[in-house]
Amino acid sequence: MRIPVILLTGFLGAGKTSLLSRLLRDPRFSDTAVIINEFGEVGLDHLLVEHLPDEPVVEMTSGCLCCTVRGDVRRALLMLHHRSEAGELPLFSRLIIETTGLADPAPVVHTLLADPRVAARFALAGVVTIVDAVNGQATLAAHREAARQVAIADRLLITKTDLDAGRDALPALCADLARRAPGATIADTRAPDFDLRQAVDGLTGFDAGTRPADVVAWLNAEAYAQNAHQAAAHEHDHSHGHGHDHAHHHDHAHDVNRHSDDIRAFCLTLDQPLDPAAFAFALELLAAHQGPDLLRVKGLVAITDYPDHPVVIHMVQHLIEPPVRLDAWPGADRRSRLVFITRNIDPARLAAFFADWTGAGADAELISRLT
Ligand SMILES: Nc1nc2c(ncn2[C@@H]2O[C@H](COP(=O)(O)OP(=O)(O)OP(=O)(O)O)[C@@H](O)[C@H]2O)c(=O)[nH]1
C-alpha cells in the first residue's frame, strides 16, 4: 500500500513547526515520518525542535525546498522508504513534508504526483496550509508565495486566534481565504473543537482538477519545467560523457522568478551575552520601524542575567513572541545567533544597529540571496 503524504506549507512564521511539534507529541501520530526543510545553511530549527529519539526525521538544509525539490525531496523520500523497509528505521504509515515558508508548493506536488518511483511508493493525500490570523491578510496581499500556498490547499488551518489581533482579524481572513481557495476547508487550530487527527488524516487524495484554473496552470508549468530540465540534463550527460548531478544549477536557472529578489536570509552572531533590557528594546525598535520587512527572525540568545540559559526568540513581522528560556544550551556554541529572513534590509546595517544598542560585537553572515 502506498504511504499517504501530507504536504504542510504556510508562509514564514505562520506556525508550521509548532503544529508539527504538537502533532509529534501526540501518541496517535507515533507512526509518522517527517521531512523538514529549513531555509538556509545556518538554520536553528534542528536545535529548537524536539524530536522523539527514534522518530524518522530527515532535515534538509540545502536551501529552499522548491528550488532543490527535484533532487533532494525525491532522494529523501526514497531513502526514508528504503531504510524503513530494510528495518533501519521504524515502519511509518504517514509522511509529513514541511516546506519552508517561502516555498512554492507546485514542484513538490508535481514530484509526488509524477515521479514514477516516488508515486509507486507514496500517495499525496493533500496539502495543508497554515495561515497566521494576525499577519495573514497583509502577507497574502504582499507575497505571491503565500497566495500560492493558499490557492493550492485542500485544508487551511488558521493559527494565532488566541491573540486578540488574530481573533479580530478572523472573519475577514476567512472570507479572503474562501475567495482564494474555494474548494479548501478552513479550520481554526485554536478553536476548542479543533480535531488535529481529522485535519491531518481526513485528507483523501490530491485532485488537481478541483483547483482554481491558475493552480492547474502552475502545475502544468511545473511539469513543463521538469521535463525541460530532464532533457537538458540528459543532453549534458551525453555531451560530457559523465553523469554527475547538475540538477541544482539547472533548477536555479528555472527558479529565478520564484521569489522576490529583495528577500535575503542572514545570520547575525553576537559574541558576548547581552543586556536583556537593551536587547529587548532593540527588537521593539526594529519591529516598530521595519515590521513588514522582518519576515522572520529566530534566535538563540545569551543574556547577561542567565548566560547558561539561552533565550529562544521568535519574531514574525511586527509580532515579537514571548521569549522562552531554555534549561541549557542545545550545543557547544554559546554565542547568540539570530537568523533573519528580511525584505530590503541590509545585513551590515542591521549588525551595526545591534552592536550599537547592545554593545556586543556583531557579525552578519549572508546565508542566501533568493535570486
Ligand atoms: N500565540 C500563538 N503563537 C503561535 C501559534 N502558532 C505558532 N505560534 C508562534 O509563532 C511563531 C512562529 O511559529 P513556527 O511554528 O516556528 O512557524 P513556522 O511556520 O514553522 O515558521 P518558519 O519555519 O520560520 O516558516 C513561534 O513563536 C510560535 O510559538 C498560535 O496558534 N498562537
PDB file of N, CA and C in Angstrom, residues 220-281:
ATOM      1  N   ASN A 220       0.943  22.689 -14.435  1.00  0.00           N
ATOM      2  CA  ASN A 220       1.343  22.368 -15.808  1.00  0.00           C
ATOM      3  C   ASN A 220       2.694  23.003 -16.132  1.00  0.00           C
ATOM      4  N   ALA A 221       2.893  24.228 -15.668  1.00  0.00           N
ATOM      5  CA  ALA A 221       4.177  24.913 -15.916  1.00  0.00           C
ATOM      6  C   ALA A 221       5.297  24.137 -15.235  1.00  0.00           C
ATOM      7  N   GLU A 222       4.997  23.599 -14.076  1.00  0.00           N
ATOM      8  CA  GLU A 222       5.994  22.819 -13.345  1.00  0.00           C
ATOM      9  C   GLU A 222       6.352  21.553 -14.117  1.00  0.00           C
ATOM     10  N   ALA A 223       5.329  20.898 -14.652  1.00  0.00           N
ATOM     11  CA  ALA A 223       5.578  19.677 -15.436  1.00  0.00           C
ATOM     12  C   ALA A 223       6.469  20.026 -16.626  1.00  0.00           C
ATOM     13  N   TYR A 224       6.194  21.145 -17.244  1.00  0.00           N
ATOM     14  CA  TYR A 224       6.989  21.567 -18.399  1.00  0.00           C
ATOM     15  C   TYR A 224       8.432  21.834 -17.966  1.00  0.00           C
ATOM     16  N   ALA A 225       8.605  22.543 -16.828  1.00  0.00           N
ATOM     17  CA  ALA A 225       9.958  22.878 -16.344  1.00  0.00           C
ATOM     18  C   ALA A 225      10.734  21.607 -16.021  1.00  0.00           C
ATOM     19  N   GLN A 226      10.069  20.653 -15.405  1.00  0.00           N
ATOM     20  CA  GLN A 226      10.788  19.423 -15.030  1.00  0.00           C
ATOM     21  C   GLN A 226      11.163  18.618 -16.266  1.00  0.00           C
ATOM     22  N   ASN A 227      10.268  18.567 -17.251  1.00  0.00           N
ATOM     23  CA  ASN A 227      10.609  17.841 -18.482  1.00  0.00           C
ATOM     24  C   ASN A 227      11.777  18.517 -19.186  1.00  0.00           C
ATOM     25  N   ALA A 228      11.737  19.846 -19.233  1.00  0.00           N
ATOM     26  CA  ALA A 228      12.818  20.587 -19.901  1.00  0.00           C
ATOM     27  C   ALA A 228      14.128  20.350 -19.158  1.00  0.00           C
ATOM     28  N   HIS A 229      14.039  20.319 -17.846  1.00  0.00           N
ATOM     29  CA  HIS A 229      15.238  20.086 -17.046  1.00  0.00           C
ATOM     30  C   HIS A 229      15.830  18.711 -17.317  1.00  0.00           C
ATOM     31  N   GLN A 230      14.934  17.701 -17.341  1.00  0.00           N
ATOM     32  CA  GLN A 230      15.432  16.339 -17.580  1.00  0.00           C
ATOM     33  C   GLN A 230      16.080  16.245 -18.951  1.00  0.00           C
ATOM     34  N   ALA A 231      15.457  16.891 -19.938  1.00  0.00           N
ATOM     35  CA  ALA A 231      16.026  16.846 -21.288  1.00  0.00           C
ATOM     36  C   ALA A 231      17.396  17.514 -21.299  1.00  0.00           C
ATOM     37  N   ALA A 232      17.518  18.653 -20.598  1.00  0.00           N
ATOM     38  CA  ALA A 232      18.801  19.375 -20.564  1.00  0.00           C
ATOM     39  C   ALA A 232      19.870  18.533 -19.862  1.00  0.00           C
ATOM     40  N   ALA A 233      19.486  17.882 -18.750  1.00  0.00           N
ATOM     41  CA  ALA A 233      20.455  17.070 -18.009  1.00  0.00           C
ATOM     42  C   ALA A 233      20.907  15.888 -18.860  1.00  0.00           C
ATOM     43  N   HIS A 234      19.958  15.306 -19.607  1.00  0.00           N
ATOM     44  CA  HIS A 234      20.255  14.154 -20.452  1.00  0.00           C
ATOM     45  C   HIS A 234      21.262  14.556 -21.525  1.00  0.00           C
ATOM     46  N   GLU A 235      20.965  15.681 -22.168  1.00  0.00           N
ATOM     47  CA  GLU A 235      21.843  16.175 -23.224  1.00  0.00           C
ATOM     48  C   GLU A 235      23.238  16.462 -22.664  1.00  0.00           C
ATOM     49  N   HIS A 236      23.261  17.060 -21.483  1.00  0.00           N
ATOM     50  CA  HIS A 236      24.519  17.403 -20.844  1.00  0.00           C
ATOM     51  C   HIS A 236      25.362  16.144 -20.603  1.00  0.00           C
ATOM     52  N   ASP A 237      24.698  15.083 -20.093  1.00  0.00           N
ATOM     53  CA  ASP A 237      25.417  13.826 -19.840  1.00  0.00           C
ATOM     54  C   ASP A 237      26.034  13.300 -21.123  1.00  0.00           C
ATOM     55  N   HIS A 238      25.267  13.390 -22.206  1.00  0.00           N
ATOM     56  CA  HIS A 238      25.793  12.859 -23.461  1.00  0.00           C
ATOM     57  C   HIS A 238      26.995  13.648 -23.943  1.00  0.00           C
ATOM     58  N   SER A 239      26.890  14.974 -23.866  1.00  0.00           N
ATOM     59  CA  SER A 239      27.957  15.783 -24.424  1.00  0.00           C
ATOM     60  C   SER A 239      29.235  15.695 -23.590  1.00  0.00           C
ATOM     61  N   HIS A 240      29.102  15.443 -22.273  1.00  0.00           N
ATOM     62  CA  HIS A 240      30.308  15.401 -21.445  1.00  0.00           C
ATOM     63  C   HIS A 240      30.744  13.991 -21.073  1.00  0.00           C
ATOM     64  N   GLY A 241      29.852  13.053 -21.266  1.00  0.00           N
ATOM     65  CA  GLY A 241      30.208  11.664 -21.002  1.00  0.00           C
ATOM     66  C   GLY A 241      30.361  11.345 -19.520  1.00  0.00           C
ATOM     67  N   HIS A 242      29.820  12.182 -18.625  1.00  0.00           N
ATOM     68  CA  HIS A 242      29.834  11.814 -17.209  1.00  0.00           C
ATOM     69  C   HIS A 242      28.516  12.250 -16.593  1.00  0.00           C
ATOM     70  N   GLY A 243      28.164  11.550 -15.509  1.00  0.00           N
ATOM     71  CA  GLY A 243      26.786  11.695 -15.043  1.00  0.00           C
ATOM     72  C   GLY A 243      26.629  12.394 -13.721  1.00  0.00           C
ATOM     73  N   HIS A 244      27.524  13.278 -13.325  1.00  0.00           N
ATOM     74  CA  HIS A 244      27.303  13.899 -12.011  1.00  0.00           C
ATOM     75  C   HIS A 244      26.099  14.836 -12.039  1.00  0.00           C
ATOM     76  N   ASP A 245      25.620  15.128 -10.840  1.00  0.00           N
ATOM     77  CA  ASP A 245      24.313  15.763 -10.719  1.00  0.00           C
ATOM     78  C   ASP A 245      24.395  17.278 -10.896  1.00  0.00           C
ATOM     79  N   HIS A 246      23.850  17.732 -11.995  1.00  0.00           N
ATOM     80  CA  HIS A 246      23.829  19.180 -12.226  1.00  0.00           C
ATOM     81  C   HIS A 246      22.461  19.769 -11.916  1.00  0.00           C
ATOM     82  N   ALA A 247      21.631  18.955 -11.283  1.00  0.00           N
ATOM     83  CA  ALA A 247      20.257  19.403 -11.079  1.00  0.00           C
ATOM     84  C   ALA A 247      20.196  20.757 -10.391  1.00  0.00           C
ATOM     85  N   HIS A 248      21.062  20.952  -9.404  1.00  0.00           N
ATOM     86  CA  HIS A 248      20.979  22.170  -8.612  1.00  0.00           C
ATOM     87  C   HIS A 248      21.121  23.418  -9.499  1.00  0.00           C
ATOM     88  N   HIS A 249      22.121  23.398 -10.344  1.00  0.00           N
ATOM     89  CA  HIS A 249      22.359  24.587 -11.169  1.00  0.00           C
ATOM     90  C   HIS A 249      21.207  24.820 -12.153  1.00  0.00           C
ATOM     91  N   HIS A 250      20.754  23.729 -12.755  1.00  0.00           N
ATOM     92  CA  HIS A 250      19.657  23.883 -13.701  1.00  0.00           C
ATOM     93  C   HIS A 250      18.419  24.399 -12.986  1.00  0.00           C
ATOM     94  N   ASP A 251      18.169  23.826 -11.784  1.00  0.00           N
ATOM     95  CA  ASP A 251      16.961  24.225 -11.072  1.00  0.00           C
ATOM     96  C   ASP A 251      16.963  25.707 -10.762  1.00  0.00           C
ATOM     97  N   HIS A 252      18.125  26.210 -10.374  1.00  0.00           N
ATOM     98  CA  HIS A 252      18.137  27.638 -10.050  1.00  0.00           C
ATOM     99  C   HIS A 252      17.876  28.477 -11.278  1.00  0.00           C
ATOM    100  N   ALA A 253      18.305  27.967 -12.420  1.00  0.00           N
ATOM    101  CA  ALA A 253      18.002  28.705 -13.637  1.00  0.00           C
ATOM    102  C   ALA A 253      16.490  28.771 -13.838  1.00  0.00           C
ATOM    103  N   HIS A 254      15.790  27.661 -13.548  1.00  0.00           N
ATOM    104  CA  HIS A 254      14.333  27.698 -13.707  1.00  0.00           C
ATOM    105  C   HIS A 254      13.685  28.589 -12.668  1.00  0.00           C
ATOM    106  N   ASP A 255      14.302  28.659 -11.490  1.00  0.00           N
ATOM    107  CA  ASP A 255      13.596  29.213 -10.344  1.00  0.00           C
ATOM    108  C   ASP A 255      13.822  30.699 -10.121  1.00  0.00           C
ATOM    109  N   VAL A 256      14.502  31.311 -11.066  1.00  0.00           N
ATOM    110  CA  VAL A 256      14.865  32.709 -10.883  1.00  0.00           C
ATOM    111  C   VAL A 256      13.671  33.574 -10.495  1.00  0.00           C
ATOM    112  N   ASN A 257      12.520  33.272 -11.059  1.00  0.00           N
ATOM    113  CA  ASN A 257      11.383  34.144 -10.799  1.00  0.00           C
ATOM    114  C   ASN A 257      10.492  33.672  -9.660  1.00  0.00           C
ATOM    115  N   ARG A 258      10.906  32.643  -8.953  1.00  0.00           N
ATOM    116  CA  ARG A 258      10.010  32.128  -7.923  1.00  0.00           C
ATOM    117  C   ARG A 258       9.902  33.062  -6.720  1.00  0.00           C
ATOM    118  N   HIS A 259      11.011  33.710  -6.360  1.00  0.00           N
ATOM    119  CA  HIS A 259      10.980  34.538  -5.159  1.00  0.00           C
ATOM    120  C   HIS A 259      11.238  36.000  -5.514  1.00  0.00           C
ATOM    121  N   SER A 260      10.726  36.858  -4.657  1.00  0.00           N
ATOM    122  CA  SER A 260      11.043  38.266  -4.822  1.00  0.00           C
ATOM    123  C   SER A 260      12.552  38.407  -4.632  1.00  0.00           C
ATOM    124  N   ASP A 261      13.194  39.212  -5.471  1.00  0.00           N
ATOM    125  CA  ASP A 261      14.664  39.238  -5.426  1.00  0.00           C
ATOM    126  C   ASP A 261      15.204  40.119  -4.304  1.00  0.00           C
ATOM    127  N   ASP A 262      14.323  40.723  -3.516  1.00  0.00           N
ATOM    128  CA  ASP A 262      14.802  41.548  -2.415  1.00  0.00           C
ATOM    129  C   ASP A 262      14.757  40.801  -1.083  1.00  0.00           C
ATOM    130  N   ILE A 263      14.435  39.516  -1.124  1.00  0.00           N
ATOM    131  CA  ILE A 263      14.365  38.737   0.117  1.00  0.00           C
ATOM    132  C   ILE A 263      15.707  38.069   0.366  1.00  0.00           C
ATOM    133  N   ARG A 264      16.231  38.240   1.567  1.00  0.00           N
ATOM    134  CA  ARG A 264      17.536  37.671   1.902  1.00  0.00           C
ATOM    135  C   ARG A 264      17.487  36.980   3.250  1.00  0.00           C
ATOM    136  N   ALA A 265      18.346  35.983   3.410  1.00  0.00           N
ATOM    137  CA  ALA A 265      18.476  35.336   4.718  1.00  0.00           C
ATOM    138  C   ALA A 265      19.891  35.549   5.210  1.00  0.00           C
ATOM    139  N   PHE A 266      20.029  35.882   6.461  1.00  0.00           N
ATOM    140  CA  PHE A 266      21.369  36.009   7.022  1.00  0.00           C
ATOM    141  C   PHE A 266      21.343  35.695   8.511  1.00  0.00           C
ATOM    142  N   CYS A 267      22.544  35.393   9.001  1.00  0.00           N
ATOM    143  CA  CYS A 267      22.663  35.034  10.406  1.00  0.00           C
ATOM    144  C   CYS A 267      23.524  36.088  11.088  1.00  0.00           C
ATOM    145  N   LEU A 268      23.022  36.609  12.170  1.00  0.00           N
ATOM    146  CA  LEU A 268      23.760  37.592  12.952  1.00  0.00           C
ATOM    147  C   LEU A 268      24.322  36.881  14.174  1.00  0.00           C
ATOM    148  N   THR A 269      25.616  37.004  14.384  1.00  0.00           N
ATOM    149  CA  THR A 269      26.229  36.362  15.551  1.00  0.00           C
ATOM    150  C   THR A 269      26.737  37.451  16.474  1.00  0.00           C
ATOM    151  N   LEU A 270      26.374  37.361  17.758  1.00  0.00           N
ATOM    152  CA  LEU A 270      26.816  38.378  18.721  1.00  0.00           C
ATOM    153  C   LEU A 270      27.694  37.665  19.740  1.00  0.00           C
ATOM    154  N   ASP A 271      28.887  38.207  19.954  1.00  0.00           N
ATOM    155  CA  ASP A 271      29.891  37.410  20.647  1.00  0.00           C
ATOM    156  C   ASP A 271      29.880  37.500  22.173  1.00  0.00           C
ATOM    157  N   GLN A 272      29.078  38.402  22.755  1.00  0.00           N
ATOM    158  CA  GLN A 272      29.028  38.469  24.224  1.00  0.00           C
ATOM    159  C   GLN A 272      27.575  38.373  24.699  1.00  0.00           C
ATOM    160  N   PRO A 273      27.374  37.883  25.937  1.00  0.00           N
ATOM    161  CA  PRO A 273      25.999  37.889  26.468  1.00  0.00           C
ATOM    162  C   PRO A 273      25.432  39.314  26.452  1.00  0.00           C
ATOM    163  N   LEU A 274      24.124  39.408  26.215  1.00  0.00           N
ATOM    164  CA  LEU A 274      23.512  40.719  26.008  1.00  0.00           C
ATOM    165  C   LEU A 274      22.720  41.163  27.232  1.00  0.00           C
ATOM    166  N   ASP A 275      22.706  42.465  27.421  1.00  0.00           N
ATOM    167  CA  ASP A 275      21.865  43.021  28.464  1.00  0.00           C
ATOM    168  C   ASP A 275      20.405  42.847  28.021  1.00  0.00           C
ATOM    169  N   PRO A 276      19.563  42.164  28.835  1.00  0.00           N
ATOM    170  CA  PRO A 276      18.216  41.835  28.337  1.00  0.00           C
ATOM    171  C   PRO A 276      17.382  43.064  27.995  1.00  0.00           C
ATOM    172  N   ALA A 277      17.508  44.136  28.803  1.00  0.00           N
ATOM    173  CA  ALA A 277      16.677  45.312  28.530  1.00  0.00           C
ATOM    174  C   ALA A 277      17.105  45.974  27.221  1.00  0.00           C
ATOM    175  N   ALA A 278      18.415  46.088  27.001  1.00  0.00           N
ATOM    176  CA  ALA A 278      18.903  46.726  25.772  1.00  0.00           C
ATOM    177  C   ALA A 278      18.526  45.890  24.552  1.00  0.00           C
ATOM    178  N   PHE A 279      18.617  44.575  24.697  1.00  0.00           N
ATOM    179  CA  PHE A 279      18.287  43.703  23.576  1.00  0.00           C
ATOM    180  C   PHE A 279      16.788  43.783  23.264  1.00  0.00           C
ATOM    181  N   ALA A 280      15.959  43.731  24.314  1.00  0.00           N
ATOM    182  CA  ALA A 280      14.504  43.788  24.104  1.00  0.00           C
ATOM    183  C   ALA A 280      14.125  45.113  23.443  1.00  0.00           C
ATOM    184  N   PHE A 281      14.778  46.186  23.875  1.00  0.00           N
ATOM    185  CA  PHE A 281      14.459  47.493  23.293  1.00  0.00           C
ATOM    186  C   PHE A 281      14.850  47.529  21.815  1.00  0.00           C
TER     187      PHE A 281
END
